[in-house]
mmCIF file of C-alpha atoms in Angstrom:
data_model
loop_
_atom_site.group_PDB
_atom_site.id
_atom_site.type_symbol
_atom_site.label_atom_id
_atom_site.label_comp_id
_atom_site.label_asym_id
_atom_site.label_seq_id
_atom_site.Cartn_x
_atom_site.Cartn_y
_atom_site.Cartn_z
ATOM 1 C CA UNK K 1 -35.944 7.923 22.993
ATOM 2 C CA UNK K 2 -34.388 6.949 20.054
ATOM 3 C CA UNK K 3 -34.896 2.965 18.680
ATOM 4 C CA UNK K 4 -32.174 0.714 19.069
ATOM 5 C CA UNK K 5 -31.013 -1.955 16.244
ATOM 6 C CA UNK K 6 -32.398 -4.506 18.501
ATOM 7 C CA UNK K 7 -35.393 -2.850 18.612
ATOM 8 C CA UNK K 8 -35.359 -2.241 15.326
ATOM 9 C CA UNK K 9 -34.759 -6.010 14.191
ATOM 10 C CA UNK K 10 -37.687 -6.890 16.621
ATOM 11 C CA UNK K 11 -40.089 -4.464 14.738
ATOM 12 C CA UNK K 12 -39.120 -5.850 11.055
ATOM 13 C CA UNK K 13 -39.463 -9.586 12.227
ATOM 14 C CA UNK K 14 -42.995 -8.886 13.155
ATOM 15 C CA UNK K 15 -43.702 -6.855 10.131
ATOM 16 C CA UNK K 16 -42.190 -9.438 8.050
ATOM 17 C CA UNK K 17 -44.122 -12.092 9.579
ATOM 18 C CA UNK K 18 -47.242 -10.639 10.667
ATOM 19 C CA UNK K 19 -47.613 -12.840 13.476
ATOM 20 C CA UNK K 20 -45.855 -12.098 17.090
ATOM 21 C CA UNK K 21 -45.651 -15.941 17.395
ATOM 22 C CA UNK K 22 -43.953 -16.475 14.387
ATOM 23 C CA UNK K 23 -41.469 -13.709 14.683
ATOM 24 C CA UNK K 24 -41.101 -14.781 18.299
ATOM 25 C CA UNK K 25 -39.693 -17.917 16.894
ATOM 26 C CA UNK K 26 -37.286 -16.462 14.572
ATOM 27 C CA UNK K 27 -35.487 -14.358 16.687
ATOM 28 C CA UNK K 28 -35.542 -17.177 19.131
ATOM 29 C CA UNK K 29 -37.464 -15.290 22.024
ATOM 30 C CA UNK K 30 -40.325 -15.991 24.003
ATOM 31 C CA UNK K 31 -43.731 -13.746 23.064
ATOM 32 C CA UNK K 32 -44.082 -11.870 25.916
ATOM 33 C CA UNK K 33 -40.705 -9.875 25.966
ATOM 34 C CA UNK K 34 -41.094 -9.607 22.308
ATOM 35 C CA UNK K 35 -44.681 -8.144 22.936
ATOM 36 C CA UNK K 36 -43.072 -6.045 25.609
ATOM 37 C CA UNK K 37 -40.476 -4.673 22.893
ATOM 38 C CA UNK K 38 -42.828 -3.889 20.318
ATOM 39 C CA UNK K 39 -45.124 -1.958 22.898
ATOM 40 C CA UNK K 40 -42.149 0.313 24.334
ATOM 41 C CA UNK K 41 -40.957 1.123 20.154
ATOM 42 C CA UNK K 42 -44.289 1.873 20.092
ATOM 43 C CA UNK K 43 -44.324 4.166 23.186
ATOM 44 C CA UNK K 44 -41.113 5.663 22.485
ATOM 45 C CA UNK K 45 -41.906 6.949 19.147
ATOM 46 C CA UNK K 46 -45.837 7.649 20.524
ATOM 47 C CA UNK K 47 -47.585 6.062 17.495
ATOM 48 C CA UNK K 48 -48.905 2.916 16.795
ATOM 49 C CA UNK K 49 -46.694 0.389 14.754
ATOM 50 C CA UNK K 50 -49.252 -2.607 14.035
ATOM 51 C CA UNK K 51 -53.296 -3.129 13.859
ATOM 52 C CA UNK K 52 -53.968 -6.349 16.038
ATOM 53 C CA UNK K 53 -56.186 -8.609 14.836
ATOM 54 C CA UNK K 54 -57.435 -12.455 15.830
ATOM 55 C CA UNK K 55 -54.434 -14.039 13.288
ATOM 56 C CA UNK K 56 -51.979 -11.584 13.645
ATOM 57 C CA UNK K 57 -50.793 -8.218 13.263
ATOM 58 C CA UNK K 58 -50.576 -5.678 9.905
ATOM 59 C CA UNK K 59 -48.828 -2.686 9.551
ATOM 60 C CA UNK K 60 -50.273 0.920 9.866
ATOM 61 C CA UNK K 61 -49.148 3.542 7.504
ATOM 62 C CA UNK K 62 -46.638 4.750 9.770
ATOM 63 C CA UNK K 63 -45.217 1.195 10.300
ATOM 64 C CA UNK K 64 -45.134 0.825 6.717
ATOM 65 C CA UNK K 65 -42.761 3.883 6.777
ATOM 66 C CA UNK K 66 -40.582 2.778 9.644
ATOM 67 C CA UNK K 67 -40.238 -0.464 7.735
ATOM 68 C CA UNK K 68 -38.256 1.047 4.870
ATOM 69 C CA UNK K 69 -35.905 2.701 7.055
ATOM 70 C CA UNK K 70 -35.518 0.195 9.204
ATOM 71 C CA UNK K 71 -34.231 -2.514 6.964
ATOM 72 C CA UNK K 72 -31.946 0.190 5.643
ATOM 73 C CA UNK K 73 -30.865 1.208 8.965
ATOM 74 C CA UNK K 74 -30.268 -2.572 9.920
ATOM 75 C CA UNK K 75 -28.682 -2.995 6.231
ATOM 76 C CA UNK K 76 -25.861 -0.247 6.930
ATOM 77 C CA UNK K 77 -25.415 -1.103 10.669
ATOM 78 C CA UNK K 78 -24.509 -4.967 9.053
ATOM 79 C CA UNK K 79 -22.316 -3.019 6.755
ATOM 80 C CA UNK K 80 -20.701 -0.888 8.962
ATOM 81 C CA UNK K 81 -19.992 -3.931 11.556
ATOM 82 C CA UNK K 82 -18.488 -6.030 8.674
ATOM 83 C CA UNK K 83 -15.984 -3.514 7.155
ATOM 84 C CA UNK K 84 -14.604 -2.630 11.080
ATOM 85 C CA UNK K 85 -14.474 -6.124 11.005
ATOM 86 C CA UNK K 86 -12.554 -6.637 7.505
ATOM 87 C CA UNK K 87 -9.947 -3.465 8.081
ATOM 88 C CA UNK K 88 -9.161 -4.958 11.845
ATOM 89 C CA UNK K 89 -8.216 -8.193 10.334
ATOM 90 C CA UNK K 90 -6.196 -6.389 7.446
ATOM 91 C CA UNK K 91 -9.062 -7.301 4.411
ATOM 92 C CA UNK K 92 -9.993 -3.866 3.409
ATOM 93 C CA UNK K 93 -8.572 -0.123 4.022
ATOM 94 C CA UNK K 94 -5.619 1.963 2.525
ATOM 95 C CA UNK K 95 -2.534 2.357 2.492
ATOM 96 C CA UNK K 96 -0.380 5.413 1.765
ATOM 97 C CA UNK K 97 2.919 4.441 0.224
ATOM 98 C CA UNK K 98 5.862 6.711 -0.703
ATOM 99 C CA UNK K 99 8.513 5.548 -3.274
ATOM 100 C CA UNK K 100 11.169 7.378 -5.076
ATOM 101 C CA UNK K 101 13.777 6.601 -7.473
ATOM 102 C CA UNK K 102 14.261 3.275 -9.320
ATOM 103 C CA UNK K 103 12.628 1.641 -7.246
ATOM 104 C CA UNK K 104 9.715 2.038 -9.110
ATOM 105 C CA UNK K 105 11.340 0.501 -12.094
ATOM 106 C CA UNK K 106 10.706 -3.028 -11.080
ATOM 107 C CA UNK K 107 10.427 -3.475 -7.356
ATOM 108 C CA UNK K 108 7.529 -1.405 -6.334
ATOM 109 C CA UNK K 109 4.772 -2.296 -9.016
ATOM 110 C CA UNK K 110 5.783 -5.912 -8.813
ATOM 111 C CA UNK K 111 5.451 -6.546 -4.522
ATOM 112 C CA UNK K 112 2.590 -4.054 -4.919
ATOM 113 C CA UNK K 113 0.728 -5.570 -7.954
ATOM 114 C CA UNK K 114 0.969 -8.905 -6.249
ATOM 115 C CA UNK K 115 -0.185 -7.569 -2.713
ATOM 116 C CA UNK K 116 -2.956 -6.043 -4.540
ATOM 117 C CA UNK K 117 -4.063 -8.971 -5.674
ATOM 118 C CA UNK K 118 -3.970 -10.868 -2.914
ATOM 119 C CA UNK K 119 -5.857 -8.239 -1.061
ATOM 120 C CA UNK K 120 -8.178 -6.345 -3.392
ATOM 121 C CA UNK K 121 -9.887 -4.991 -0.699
ATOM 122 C CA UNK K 122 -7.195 -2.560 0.293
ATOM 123 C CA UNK K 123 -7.108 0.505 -1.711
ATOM 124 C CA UNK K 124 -2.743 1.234 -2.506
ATOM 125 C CA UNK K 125 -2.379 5.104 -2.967
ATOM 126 C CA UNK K 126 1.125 5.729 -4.242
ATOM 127 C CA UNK K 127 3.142 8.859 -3.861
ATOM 128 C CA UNK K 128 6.586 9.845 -5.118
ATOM 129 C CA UNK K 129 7.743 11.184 -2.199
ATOM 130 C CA UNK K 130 12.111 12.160 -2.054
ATOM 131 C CA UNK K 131 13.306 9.597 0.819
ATOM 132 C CA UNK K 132 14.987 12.383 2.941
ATOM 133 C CA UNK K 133 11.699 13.584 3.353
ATOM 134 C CA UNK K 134 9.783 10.194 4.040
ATOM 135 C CA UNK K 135 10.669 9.991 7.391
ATOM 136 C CA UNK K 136 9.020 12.836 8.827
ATOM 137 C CA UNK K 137 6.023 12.106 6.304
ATOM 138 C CA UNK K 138 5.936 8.544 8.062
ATOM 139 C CA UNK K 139 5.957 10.162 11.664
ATOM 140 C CA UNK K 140 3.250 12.509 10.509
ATOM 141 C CA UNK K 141 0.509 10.215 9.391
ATOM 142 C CA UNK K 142 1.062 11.420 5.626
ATOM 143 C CA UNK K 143 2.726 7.770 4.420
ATOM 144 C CA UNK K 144 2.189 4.216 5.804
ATOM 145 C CA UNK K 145 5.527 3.185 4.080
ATOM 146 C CA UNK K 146 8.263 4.480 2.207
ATOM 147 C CA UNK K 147 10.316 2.611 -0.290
ATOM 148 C CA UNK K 148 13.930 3.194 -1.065
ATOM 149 C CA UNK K 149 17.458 2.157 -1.270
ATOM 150 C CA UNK K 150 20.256 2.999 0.950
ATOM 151 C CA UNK K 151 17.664 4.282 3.793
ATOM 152 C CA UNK K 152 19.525 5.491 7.435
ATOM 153 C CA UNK K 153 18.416 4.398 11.053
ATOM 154 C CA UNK K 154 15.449 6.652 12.903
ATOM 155 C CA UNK K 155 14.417 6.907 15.970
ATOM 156 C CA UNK K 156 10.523 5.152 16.085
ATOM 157 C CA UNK K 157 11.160 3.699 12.254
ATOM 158 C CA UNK K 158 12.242 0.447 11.017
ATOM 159 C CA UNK K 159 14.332 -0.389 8.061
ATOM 160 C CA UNK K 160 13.434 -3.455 6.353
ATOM 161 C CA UNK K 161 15.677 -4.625 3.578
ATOM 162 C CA UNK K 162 13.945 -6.396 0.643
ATOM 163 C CA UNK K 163 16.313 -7.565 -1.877
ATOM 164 C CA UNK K 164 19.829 -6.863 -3.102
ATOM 165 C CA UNK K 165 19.869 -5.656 -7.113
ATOM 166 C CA UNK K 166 22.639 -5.555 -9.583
ATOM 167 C CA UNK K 167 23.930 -2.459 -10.710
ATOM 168 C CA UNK K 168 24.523 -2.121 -15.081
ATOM 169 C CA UNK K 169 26.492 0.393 -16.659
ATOM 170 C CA UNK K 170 23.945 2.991 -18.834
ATOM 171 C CA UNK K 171 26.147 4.184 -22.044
ATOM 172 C CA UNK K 172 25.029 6.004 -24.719
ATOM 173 C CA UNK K 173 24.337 3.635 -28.115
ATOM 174 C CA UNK K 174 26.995 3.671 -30.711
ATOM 175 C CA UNK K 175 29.730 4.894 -28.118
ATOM 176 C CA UNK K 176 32.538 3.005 -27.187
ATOM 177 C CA UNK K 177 30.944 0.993 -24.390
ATOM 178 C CA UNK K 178 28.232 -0.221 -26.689
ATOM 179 C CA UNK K 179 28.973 -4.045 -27.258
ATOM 180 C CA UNK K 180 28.115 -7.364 -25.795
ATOM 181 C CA UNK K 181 30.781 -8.060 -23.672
ATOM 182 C CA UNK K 182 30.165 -7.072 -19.891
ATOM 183 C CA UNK K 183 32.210 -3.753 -18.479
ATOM 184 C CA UNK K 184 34.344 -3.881 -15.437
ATOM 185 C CA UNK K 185 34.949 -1.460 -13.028
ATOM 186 C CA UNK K 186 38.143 -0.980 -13.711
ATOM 187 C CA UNK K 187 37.067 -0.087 -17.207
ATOM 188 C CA UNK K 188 35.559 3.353 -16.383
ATOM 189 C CA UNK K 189 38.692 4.948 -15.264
ATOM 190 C CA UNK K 190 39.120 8.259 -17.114
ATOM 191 C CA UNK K 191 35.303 7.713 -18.319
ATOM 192 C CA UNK K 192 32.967 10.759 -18.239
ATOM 193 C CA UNK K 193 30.260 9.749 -15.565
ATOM 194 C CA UNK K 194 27.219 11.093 -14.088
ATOM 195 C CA UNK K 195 26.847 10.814 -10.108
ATOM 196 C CA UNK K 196 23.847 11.345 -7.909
ATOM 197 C CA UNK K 197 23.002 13.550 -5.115
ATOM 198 C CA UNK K 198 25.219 12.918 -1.825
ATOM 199 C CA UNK K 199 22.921 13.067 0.936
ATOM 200 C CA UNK K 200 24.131 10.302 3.250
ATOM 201 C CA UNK K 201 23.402 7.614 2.828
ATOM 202 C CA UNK K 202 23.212 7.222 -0.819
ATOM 203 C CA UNK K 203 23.484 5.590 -4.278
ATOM 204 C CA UNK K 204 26.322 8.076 -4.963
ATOM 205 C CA UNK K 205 28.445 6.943 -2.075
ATOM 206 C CA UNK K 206 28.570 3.569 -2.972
ATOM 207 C CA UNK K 207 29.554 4.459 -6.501
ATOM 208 C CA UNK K 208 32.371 6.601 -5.309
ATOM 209 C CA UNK K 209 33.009 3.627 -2.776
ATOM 210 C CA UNK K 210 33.109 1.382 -5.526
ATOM 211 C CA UNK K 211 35.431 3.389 -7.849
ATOM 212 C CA UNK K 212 37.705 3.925 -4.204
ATOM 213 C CA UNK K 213 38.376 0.158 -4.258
ATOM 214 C CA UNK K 214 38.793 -0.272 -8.033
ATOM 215 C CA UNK K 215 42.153 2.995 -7.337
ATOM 216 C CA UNK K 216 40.377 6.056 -9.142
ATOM 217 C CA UNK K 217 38.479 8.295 -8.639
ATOM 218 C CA UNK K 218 35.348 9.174 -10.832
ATOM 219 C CA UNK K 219 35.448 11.957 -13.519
ATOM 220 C CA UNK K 220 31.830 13.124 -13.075
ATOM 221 C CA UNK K 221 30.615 14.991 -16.203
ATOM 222 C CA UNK K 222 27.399 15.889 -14.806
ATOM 223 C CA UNK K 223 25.098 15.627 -11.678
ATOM 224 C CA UNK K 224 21.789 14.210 -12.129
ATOM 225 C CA UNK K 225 18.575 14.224 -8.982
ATOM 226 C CA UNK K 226 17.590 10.243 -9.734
ATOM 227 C CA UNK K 227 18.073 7.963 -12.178
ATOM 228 C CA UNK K 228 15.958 9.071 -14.773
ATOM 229 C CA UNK K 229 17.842 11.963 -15.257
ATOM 230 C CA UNK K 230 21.153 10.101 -15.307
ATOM 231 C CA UNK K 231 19.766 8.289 -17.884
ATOM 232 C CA UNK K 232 18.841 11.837 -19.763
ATOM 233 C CA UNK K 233 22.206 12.709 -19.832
ATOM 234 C CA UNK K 234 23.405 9.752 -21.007
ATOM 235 C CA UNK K 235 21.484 9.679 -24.111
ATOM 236 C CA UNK K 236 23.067 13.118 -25.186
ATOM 237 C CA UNK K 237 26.097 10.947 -25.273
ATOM 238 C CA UNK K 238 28.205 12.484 -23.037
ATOM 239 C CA UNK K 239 28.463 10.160 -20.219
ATOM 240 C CA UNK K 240 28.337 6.969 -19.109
ATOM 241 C CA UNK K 241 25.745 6.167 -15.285
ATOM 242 C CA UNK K 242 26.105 3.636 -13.050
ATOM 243 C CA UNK K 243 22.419 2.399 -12.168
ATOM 244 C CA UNK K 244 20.626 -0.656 -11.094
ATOM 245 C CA UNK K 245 19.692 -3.111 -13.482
ATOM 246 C CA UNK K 246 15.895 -2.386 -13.300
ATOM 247 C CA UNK K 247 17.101 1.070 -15.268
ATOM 248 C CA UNK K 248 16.534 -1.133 -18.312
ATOM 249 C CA UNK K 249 13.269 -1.111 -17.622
ATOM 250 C CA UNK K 250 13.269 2.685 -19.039
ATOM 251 C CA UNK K 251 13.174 2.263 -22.769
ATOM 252 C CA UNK K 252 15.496 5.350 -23.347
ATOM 253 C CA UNK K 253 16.091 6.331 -27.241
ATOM 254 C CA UNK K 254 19.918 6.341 -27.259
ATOM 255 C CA UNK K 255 20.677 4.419 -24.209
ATOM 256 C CA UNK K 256 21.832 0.802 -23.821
ATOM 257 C CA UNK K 257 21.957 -1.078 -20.609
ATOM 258 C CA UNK K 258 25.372 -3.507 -20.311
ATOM 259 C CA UNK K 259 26.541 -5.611 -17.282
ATOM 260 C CA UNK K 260 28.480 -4.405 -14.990
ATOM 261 C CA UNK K 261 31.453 -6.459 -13.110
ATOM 262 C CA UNK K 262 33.934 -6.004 -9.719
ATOM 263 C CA UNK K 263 30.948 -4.243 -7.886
ATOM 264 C CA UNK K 264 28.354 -5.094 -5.371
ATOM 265 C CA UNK K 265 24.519 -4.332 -5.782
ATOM 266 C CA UNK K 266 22.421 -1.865 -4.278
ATOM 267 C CA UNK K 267 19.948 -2.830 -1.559
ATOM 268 C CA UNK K 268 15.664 -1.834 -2.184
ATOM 269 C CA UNK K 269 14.091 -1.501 1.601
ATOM 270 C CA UNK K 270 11.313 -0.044 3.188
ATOM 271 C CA UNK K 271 11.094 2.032 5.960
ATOM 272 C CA UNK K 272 7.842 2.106 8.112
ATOM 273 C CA UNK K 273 6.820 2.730 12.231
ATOM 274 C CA UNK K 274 8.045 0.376 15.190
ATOM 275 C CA UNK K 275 4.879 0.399 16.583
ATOM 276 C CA UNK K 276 0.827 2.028 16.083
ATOM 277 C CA UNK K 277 0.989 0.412 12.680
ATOM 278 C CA UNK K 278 -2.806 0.004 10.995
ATOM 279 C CA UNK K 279 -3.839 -3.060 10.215
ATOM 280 C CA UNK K 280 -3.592 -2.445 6.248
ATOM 281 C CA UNK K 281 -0.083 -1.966 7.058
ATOM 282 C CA UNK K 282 0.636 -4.850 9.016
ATOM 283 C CA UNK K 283 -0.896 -7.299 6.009
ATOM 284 C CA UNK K 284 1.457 -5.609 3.408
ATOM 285 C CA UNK K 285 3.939 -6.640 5.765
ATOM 286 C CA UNK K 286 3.586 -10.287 6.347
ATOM 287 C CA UNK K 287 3.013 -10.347 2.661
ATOM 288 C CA UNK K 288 6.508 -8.625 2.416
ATOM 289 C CA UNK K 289 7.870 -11.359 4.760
ATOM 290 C CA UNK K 290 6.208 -14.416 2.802
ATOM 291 C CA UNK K 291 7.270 -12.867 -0.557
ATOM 292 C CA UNK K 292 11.063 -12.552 0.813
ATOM 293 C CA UNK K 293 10.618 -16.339 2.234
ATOM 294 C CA UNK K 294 9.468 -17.574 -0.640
ATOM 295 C CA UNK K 295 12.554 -16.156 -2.875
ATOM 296 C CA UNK K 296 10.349 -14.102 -5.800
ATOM 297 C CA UNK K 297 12.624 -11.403 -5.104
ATOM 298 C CA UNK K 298 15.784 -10.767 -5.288
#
């Protein structure tokens, strides 16, 4: 039969103390069942731990060996209990997290720098992962949380918005849009553009939804997958992209970044589970929460 840690702690208390008495004490026991424990490791493992003698006890050769082992064995049992401990309570662990888009311009390093420091013990894997597909990556254990804009309901997934950012108007430098003054709305009718994917829902609807309300409709020059490559076409110089503010972020050779007026901002959210959440998870969140109560983003 195979020694238990109890066992095992018994054994290394009288090794360390070479006195049953004395070990006795420190494990806060009585001698005889600590006698009686020594004798069965003994008889379990059929060889003889200590040499009795009239003031105590020394190892034998072979207790000299189990003593290495043990304290190791006792060392990564105390380890082991301590980190189940830590990731229960949310101190240590990982997290896989998806993001896509800008919202790694500003949003996702700055909530995720900041939960990292407040909880270095948790290990932040990041992963550019296209939000149409971050839902079934969520269901299938391969993301913790996704981060987004514009993100639609799911069955078994939440949708958590974060903050609310302006949008800016990207136009290439020199061109006529290059100035000071903020640009309106109204001011890109007839202007080349460069709109985004239109899976629903999305950065381009709002756009279009925006240039509904203004009474045109958008010339779009080009199409462009995110904002980066918006951005790519702008600094050719042949068309102007509507983006959020944290674009400027993406020190572009030929682009300049200028307010834009008449139009509402674009959400950043999260999506994660309802329910089963680890408890890595479950920290980020209520650091999500006290970072949105306390007003650092928006």
């Amino acid at each position: 039969m195979l020694p238990d840690t109890r066992q095992l702690e018994c054994f290394v208390a009288v090794a360390e103390e070479g006195h049953i008495g004395r070990a006795a004490a420190r494990l806060h026991l009585t001698q005889p069942p600590l006698t009686r424990r020594i004798k069965r490791l003994e008889r379990d493992l059929d060889v003889e731990l200590f040499v009795r003698e009239p003031s105590g006890v020394r190892l034998t050769a072979p207790g000299e060996a189990l003593l290495v082992e043990a304290r190791r064995i006792l060392a990564l049992t105390d380890k082991a209990v301590t980190l189940t401990r830590r990731v229960s309570a949310g101190e240590e662990g990982h997290l896989l997290v998806g993001w896509f888009g800008s919202t790694v311009f500003a949003h996702v390093p700055q909530l995720l720098g900041g939960f990292a420091r407040a909880h270095p013990g948790i290990d932040v894997v990041l992963e550019r992962v296209p939000k149409a597909e971050q839902a079934d990556a969520l269901r299938d254990g391969l993301l913790h949380i996704g981060f987004g804009r514009l993100y639609a309901e799911e069955d078994g997934l939440v949708v958590r918005h974060l903050a609310t950012e302006p949008l800016a108007l990207a136009v290439p430098a020199g061109g006529p849009h290059d100035g000071d003054a903020p640009v309106g709305i109204d001011d890109l009718r007839g202007v080349p553009m460069v709109l985004y994917p239109r899976a629903r829902p999305s950065f381009a609807d709002q756009i279009l939804r925006e240039c509904e309300e203004a009474g045109f409709a958008p010339e779009v020059a080009h199409e462009a997958g995110d904002v980066v490559g918006a951005l790519s076409y702008v600094a050719l110089g042949s068309a102007v992209a509507i983006v959020p503010r944290s674009a400027r972020n993406v020190a572009l050779p030929g682009v300049v970044h200028r307010p834009l007026t008449g139009v509402a901002g674009v959400e950043f959210s999260c999506l994660h589970p309802e329910a089963g959440r680890p408890p890595a998870l479950e920290a980020l969140l209520s650091y999500l929460d006290a970072v949105h109560e306390g007003g650092a983003e928006g």
